[in-house]
Short mmCIF file of C-alpha atoms in Angstrom, two decimals:
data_model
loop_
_atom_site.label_atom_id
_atom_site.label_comp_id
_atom_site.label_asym_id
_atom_site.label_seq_id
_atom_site.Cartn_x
_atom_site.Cartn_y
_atom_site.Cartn_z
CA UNK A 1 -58.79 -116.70 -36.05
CA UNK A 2 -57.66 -120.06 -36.93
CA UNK A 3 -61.03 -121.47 -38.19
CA UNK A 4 -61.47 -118.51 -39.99
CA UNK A 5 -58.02 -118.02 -41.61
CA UNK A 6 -56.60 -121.49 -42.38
CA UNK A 7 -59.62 -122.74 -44.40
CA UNK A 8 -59.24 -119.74 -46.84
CA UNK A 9 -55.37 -119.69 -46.81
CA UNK A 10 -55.32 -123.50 -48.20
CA UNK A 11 -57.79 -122.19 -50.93
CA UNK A 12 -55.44 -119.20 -51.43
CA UNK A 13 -52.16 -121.75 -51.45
CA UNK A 14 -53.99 -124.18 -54.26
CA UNK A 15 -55.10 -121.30 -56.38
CA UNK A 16 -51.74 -119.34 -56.46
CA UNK A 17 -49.56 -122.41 -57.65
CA UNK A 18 -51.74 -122.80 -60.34
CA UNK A 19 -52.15 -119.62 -62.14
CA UNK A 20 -50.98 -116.55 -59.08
CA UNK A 21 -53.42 -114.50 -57.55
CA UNK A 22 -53.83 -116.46 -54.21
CA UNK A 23 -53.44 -112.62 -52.26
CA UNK A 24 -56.85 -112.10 -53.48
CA UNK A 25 -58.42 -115.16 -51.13
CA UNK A 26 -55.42 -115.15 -48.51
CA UNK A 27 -55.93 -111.15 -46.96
CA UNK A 28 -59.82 -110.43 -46.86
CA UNK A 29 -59.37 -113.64 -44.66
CA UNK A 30 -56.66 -112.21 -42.24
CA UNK A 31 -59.18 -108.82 -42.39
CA UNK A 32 -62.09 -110.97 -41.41
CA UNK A 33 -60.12 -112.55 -38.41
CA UNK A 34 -59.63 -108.88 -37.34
CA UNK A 35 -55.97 -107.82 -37.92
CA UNK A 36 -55.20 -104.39 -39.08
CA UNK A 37 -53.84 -103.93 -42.45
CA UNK A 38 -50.15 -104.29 -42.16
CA UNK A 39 -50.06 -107.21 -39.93
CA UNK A 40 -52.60 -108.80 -42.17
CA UNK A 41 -50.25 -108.13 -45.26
CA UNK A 42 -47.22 -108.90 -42.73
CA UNK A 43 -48.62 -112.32 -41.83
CA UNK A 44 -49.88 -113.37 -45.15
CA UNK A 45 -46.44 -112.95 -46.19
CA UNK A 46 -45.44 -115.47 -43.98
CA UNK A 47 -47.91 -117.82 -45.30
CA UNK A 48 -47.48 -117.37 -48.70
CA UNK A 49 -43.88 -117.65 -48.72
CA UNK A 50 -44.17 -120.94 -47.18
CA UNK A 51 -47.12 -122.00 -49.49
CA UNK A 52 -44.70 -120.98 -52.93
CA UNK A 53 -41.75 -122.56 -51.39
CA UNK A 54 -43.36 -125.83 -51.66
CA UNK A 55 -44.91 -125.13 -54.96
CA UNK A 56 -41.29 -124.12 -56.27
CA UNK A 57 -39.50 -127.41 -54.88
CA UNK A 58 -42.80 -129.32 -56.35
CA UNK A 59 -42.71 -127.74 -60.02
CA UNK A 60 -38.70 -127.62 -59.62
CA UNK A 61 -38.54 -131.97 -58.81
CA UNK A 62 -40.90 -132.22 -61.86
CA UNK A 63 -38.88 -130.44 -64.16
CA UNK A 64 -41.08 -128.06 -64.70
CA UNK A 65 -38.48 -124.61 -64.12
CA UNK A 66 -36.88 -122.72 -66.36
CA UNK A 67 -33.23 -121.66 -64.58
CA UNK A 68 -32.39 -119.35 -66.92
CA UNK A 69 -35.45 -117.37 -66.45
CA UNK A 70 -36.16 -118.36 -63.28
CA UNK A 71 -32.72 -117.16 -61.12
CA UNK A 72 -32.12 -113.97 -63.26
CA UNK A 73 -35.56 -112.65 -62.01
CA UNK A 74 -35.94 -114.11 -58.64
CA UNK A 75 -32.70 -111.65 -58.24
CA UNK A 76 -34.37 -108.28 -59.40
CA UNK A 77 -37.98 -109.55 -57.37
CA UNK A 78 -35.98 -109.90 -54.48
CA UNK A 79 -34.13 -106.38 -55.04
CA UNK A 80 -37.50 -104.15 -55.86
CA UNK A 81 -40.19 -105.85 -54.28
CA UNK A 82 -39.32 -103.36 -50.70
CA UNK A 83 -39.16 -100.64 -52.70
CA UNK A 84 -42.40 -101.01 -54.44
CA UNK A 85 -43.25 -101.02 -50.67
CA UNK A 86 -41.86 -97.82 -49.92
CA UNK A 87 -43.62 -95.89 -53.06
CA UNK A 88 -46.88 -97.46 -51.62
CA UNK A 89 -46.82 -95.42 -48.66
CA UNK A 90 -46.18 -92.52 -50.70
CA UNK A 91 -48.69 -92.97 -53.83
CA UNK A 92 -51.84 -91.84 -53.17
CA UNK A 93 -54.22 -95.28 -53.53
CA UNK A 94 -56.48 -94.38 -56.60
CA UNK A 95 -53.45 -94.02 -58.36
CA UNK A 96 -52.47 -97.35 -57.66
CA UNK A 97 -56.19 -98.51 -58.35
CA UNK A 98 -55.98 -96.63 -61.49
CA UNK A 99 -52.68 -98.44 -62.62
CA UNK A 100 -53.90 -101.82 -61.62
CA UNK A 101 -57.00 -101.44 -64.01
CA UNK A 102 -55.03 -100.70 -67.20
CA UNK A 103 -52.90 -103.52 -66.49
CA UNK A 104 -56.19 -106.16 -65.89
CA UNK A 105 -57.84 -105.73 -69.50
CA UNK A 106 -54.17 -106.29 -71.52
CA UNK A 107 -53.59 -109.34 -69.73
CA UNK A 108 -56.80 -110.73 -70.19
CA UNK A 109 -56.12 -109.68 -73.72
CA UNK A 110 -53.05 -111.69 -74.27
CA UNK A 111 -54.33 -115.06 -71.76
CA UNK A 112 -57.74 -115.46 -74.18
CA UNK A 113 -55.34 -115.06 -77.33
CA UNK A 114 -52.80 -117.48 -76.11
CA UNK A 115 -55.56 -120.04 -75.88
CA UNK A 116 -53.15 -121.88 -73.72
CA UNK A 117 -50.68 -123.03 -76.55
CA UNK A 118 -46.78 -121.83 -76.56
CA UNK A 119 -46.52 -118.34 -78.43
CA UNK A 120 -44.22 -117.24 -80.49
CA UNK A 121 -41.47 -115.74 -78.81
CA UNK A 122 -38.28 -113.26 -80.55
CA UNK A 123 -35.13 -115.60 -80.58
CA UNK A 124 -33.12 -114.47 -77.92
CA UNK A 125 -29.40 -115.06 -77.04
CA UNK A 126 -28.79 -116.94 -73.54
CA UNK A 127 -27.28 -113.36 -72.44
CA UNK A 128 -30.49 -111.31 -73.72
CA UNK A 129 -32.98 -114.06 -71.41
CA UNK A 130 -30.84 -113.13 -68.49
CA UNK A 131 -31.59 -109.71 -68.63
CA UNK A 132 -34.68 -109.59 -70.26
CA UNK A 133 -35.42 -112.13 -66.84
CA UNK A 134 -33.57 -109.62 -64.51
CA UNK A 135 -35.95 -106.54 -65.67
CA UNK A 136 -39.07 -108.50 -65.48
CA UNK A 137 -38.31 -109.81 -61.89
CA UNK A 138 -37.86 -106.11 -61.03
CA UNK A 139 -40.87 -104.79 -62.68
CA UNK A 140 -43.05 -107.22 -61.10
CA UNK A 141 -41.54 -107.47 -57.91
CA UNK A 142 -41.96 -103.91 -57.72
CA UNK A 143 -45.79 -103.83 -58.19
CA UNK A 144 -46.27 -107.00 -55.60
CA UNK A 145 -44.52 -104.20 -53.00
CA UNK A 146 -46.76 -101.52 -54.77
CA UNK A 147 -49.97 -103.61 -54.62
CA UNK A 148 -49.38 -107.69 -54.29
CA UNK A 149 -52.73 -109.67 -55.64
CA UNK A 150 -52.00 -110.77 -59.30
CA UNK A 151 -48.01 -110.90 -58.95
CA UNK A 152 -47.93 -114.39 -60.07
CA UNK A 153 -50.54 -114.71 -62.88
CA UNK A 154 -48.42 -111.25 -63.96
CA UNK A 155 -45.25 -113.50 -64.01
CA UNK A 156 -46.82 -116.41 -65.89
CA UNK A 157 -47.96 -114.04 -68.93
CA UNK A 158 -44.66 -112.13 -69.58
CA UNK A 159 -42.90 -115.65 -69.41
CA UNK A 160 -45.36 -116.92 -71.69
CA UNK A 161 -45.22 -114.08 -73.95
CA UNK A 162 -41.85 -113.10 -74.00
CA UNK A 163 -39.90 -116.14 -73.52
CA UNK A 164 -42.16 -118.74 -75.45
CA UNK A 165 -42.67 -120.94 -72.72
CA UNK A 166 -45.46 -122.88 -72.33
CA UNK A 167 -48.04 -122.07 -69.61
CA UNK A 168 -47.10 -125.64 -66.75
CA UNK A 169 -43.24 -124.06 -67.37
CA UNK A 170 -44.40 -120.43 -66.82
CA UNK A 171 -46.05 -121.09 -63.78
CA UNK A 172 -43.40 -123.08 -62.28
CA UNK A 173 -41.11 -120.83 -62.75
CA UNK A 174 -43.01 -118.36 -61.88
CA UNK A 175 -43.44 -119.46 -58.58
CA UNK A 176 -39.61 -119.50 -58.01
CA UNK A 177 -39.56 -115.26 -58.89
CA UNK A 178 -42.24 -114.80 -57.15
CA UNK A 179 -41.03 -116.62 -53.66
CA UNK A 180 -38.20 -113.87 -53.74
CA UNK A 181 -40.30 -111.09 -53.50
CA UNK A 182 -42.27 -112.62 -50.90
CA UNK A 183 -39.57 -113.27 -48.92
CA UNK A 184 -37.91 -109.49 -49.43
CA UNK A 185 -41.38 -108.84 -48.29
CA UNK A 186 -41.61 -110.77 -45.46
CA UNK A 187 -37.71 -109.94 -43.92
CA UNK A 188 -38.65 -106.00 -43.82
CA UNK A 189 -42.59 -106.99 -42.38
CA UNK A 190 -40.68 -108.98 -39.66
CA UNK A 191 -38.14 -106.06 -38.71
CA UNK A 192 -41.02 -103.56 -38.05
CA UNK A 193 -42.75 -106.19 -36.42
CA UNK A 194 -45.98 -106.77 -38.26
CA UNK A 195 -46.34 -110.28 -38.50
CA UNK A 196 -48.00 -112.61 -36.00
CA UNK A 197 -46.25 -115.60 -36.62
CA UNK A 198 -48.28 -117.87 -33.99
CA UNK A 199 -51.05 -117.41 -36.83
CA UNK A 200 -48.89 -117.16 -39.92
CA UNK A 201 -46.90 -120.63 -38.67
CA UNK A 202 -50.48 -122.61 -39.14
CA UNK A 203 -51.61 -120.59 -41.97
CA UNK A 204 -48.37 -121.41 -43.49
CA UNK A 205 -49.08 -125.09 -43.41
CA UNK A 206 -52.61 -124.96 -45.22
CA UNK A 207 -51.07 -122.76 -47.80
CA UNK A 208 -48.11 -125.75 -48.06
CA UNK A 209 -51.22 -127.97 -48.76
CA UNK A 210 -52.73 -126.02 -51.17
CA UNK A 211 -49.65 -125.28 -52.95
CA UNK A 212 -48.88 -129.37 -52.85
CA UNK A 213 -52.37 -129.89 -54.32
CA UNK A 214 -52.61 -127.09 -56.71
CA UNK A 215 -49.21 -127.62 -58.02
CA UNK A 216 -49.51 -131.63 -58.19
CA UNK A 217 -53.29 -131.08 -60.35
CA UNK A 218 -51.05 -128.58 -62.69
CA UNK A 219 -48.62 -130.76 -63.45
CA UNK A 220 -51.35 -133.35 -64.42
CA UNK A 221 -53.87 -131.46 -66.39
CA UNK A 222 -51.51 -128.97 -68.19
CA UNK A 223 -51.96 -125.63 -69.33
CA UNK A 224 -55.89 -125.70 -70.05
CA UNK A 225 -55.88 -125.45 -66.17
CA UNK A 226 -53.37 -122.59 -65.79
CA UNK A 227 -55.07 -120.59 -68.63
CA UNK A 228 -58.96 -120.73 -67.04
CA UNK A 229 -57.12 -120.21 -63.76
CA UNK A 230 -55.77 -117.16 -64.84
CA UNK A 231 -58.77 -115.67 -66.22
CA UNK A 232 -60.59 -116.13 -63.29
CA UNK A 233 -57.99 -114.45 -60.97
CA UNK A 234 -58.00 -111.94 -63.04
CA UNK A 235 -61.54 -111.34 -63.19
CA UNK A 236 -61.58 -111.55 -59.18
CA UNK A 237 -58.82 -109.11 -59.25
CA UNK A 238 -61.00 -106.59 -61.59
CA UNK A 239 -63.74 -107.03 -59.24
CA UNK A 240 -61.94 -106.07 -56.17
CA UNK A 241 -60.35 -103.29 -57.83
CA UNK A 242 -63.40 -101.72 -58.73
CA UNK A 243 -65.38 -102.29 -55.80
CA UNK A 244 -62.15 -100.44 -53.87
CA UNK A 245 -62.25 -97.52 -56.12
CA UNK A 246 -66.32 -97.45 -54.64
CA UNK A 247 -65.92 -97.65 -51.62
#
């Protein structure tokens, strides 16, 4: 399990502190090691939340989050991420499938327009990024409960879009939202027992080194990185979609 997981996980860990996505690598690897769906998703959590942790503290030490932004909508991730995960088990999947594919094309819409440079944002008071923050936290950490792969390239778009950020700040503070949801996700996985933490722990240290290296290159090459990054998760994340709505 090890041989097969941790390589993949450490690929996972680099690619999500760049641009999100890193759920896309991270749980066909847990599936190939041969663990049923919800202790796949169960560990992973583990792993991931250890992996953005790192990323966080790394973008945080650089300078590189946004607290205003950042705190407001780690709070309403941490709130709605379970009960995206309680509508999953209730949604039938195509619908979910179905809502995931609307979503892919308009963000791939709004990363090739960006063109990695800082839009233009509406001036907003200090009050009005607080809440705008709050809602988006909520909205996204309810569809990583609902569905999970793409939570953080989500993040980096609206921040980019809506707040005017530019895309090194977006992801860095993306990473501090999106460590609250996985970590809402991870305390109700660990109550019903699905995570396998003797294979999460080590998985949890290749996505730490990942994270370290992904976030580190970031910081260095600036948002031409996060921007192709993007696309491609989100092309990866088309790609699965469709080949689940085959199946």
């Amino acid at each position: 399990m090890l041989l097969i997981v941790c390589p993949l996980v450490l690929l996972a860990g680099f690619v999500d502190s760049i641009a999100g996505g890193g759920g896309l690598i991270s749980l066909p690897a847990y599936y190939m090691a041969g663990l049923p769906p919800a202790l796949a998703s169960g560990t992973n959590k583990l792993a991931a939340a250890m992996g953005t942790s790192l990323a966080a503290c790394h973008y945080g030490r650089c300078g590189r989050v946004n607290g205003a932004i950042a705190w407001p909508g780690a709070v309403g991730a941490f709130l709605c991420s379970a009960l995206g995960a309680l509508l999953m088990r209730q949604l039938p999947q195509t619908v979910v499938r179905y809502l995931v594919l609307g979503c892919i094309p308009v963000a791939a819409f709004f990363t090739l327009r960006g063109n990695g440079k800082m839009p233009k944002a509406p001036a907003l008071s200090p009050g009005q990024v607080r809440l705008l923050s709050l809602l988006i936290g909520c909205a996204v950490g309810f569809y990583d409960g609902l569905v999970g792969p793409g939570t953080g390239t989500f993040l980096i778009l609206l921040f980019m879009r809506l707040f005017g950020i530019e895309a090194v700040m977006a992801s860095g503070t993306a990473k501090v939202v999106n460590l609250a949801s996985n970590l809402a996700a991870l305390g109700s996985l660990l109550i019903t027992g699905d995570v396998m933490v003797l294979l999460g722990l080590p998985a949890g240290a290749c996505a730490m080194l990942g994270a370290f290296m992904g976030s580190r290159l970031t910081i260095r090459r600036g948002a031409g990185l996060v921007r192709g990054m993007m696309l491609a998760v989100l092309a990866l994340l088309l790609a699965k979609v469709c080949l689940d709505m085959i199946r």
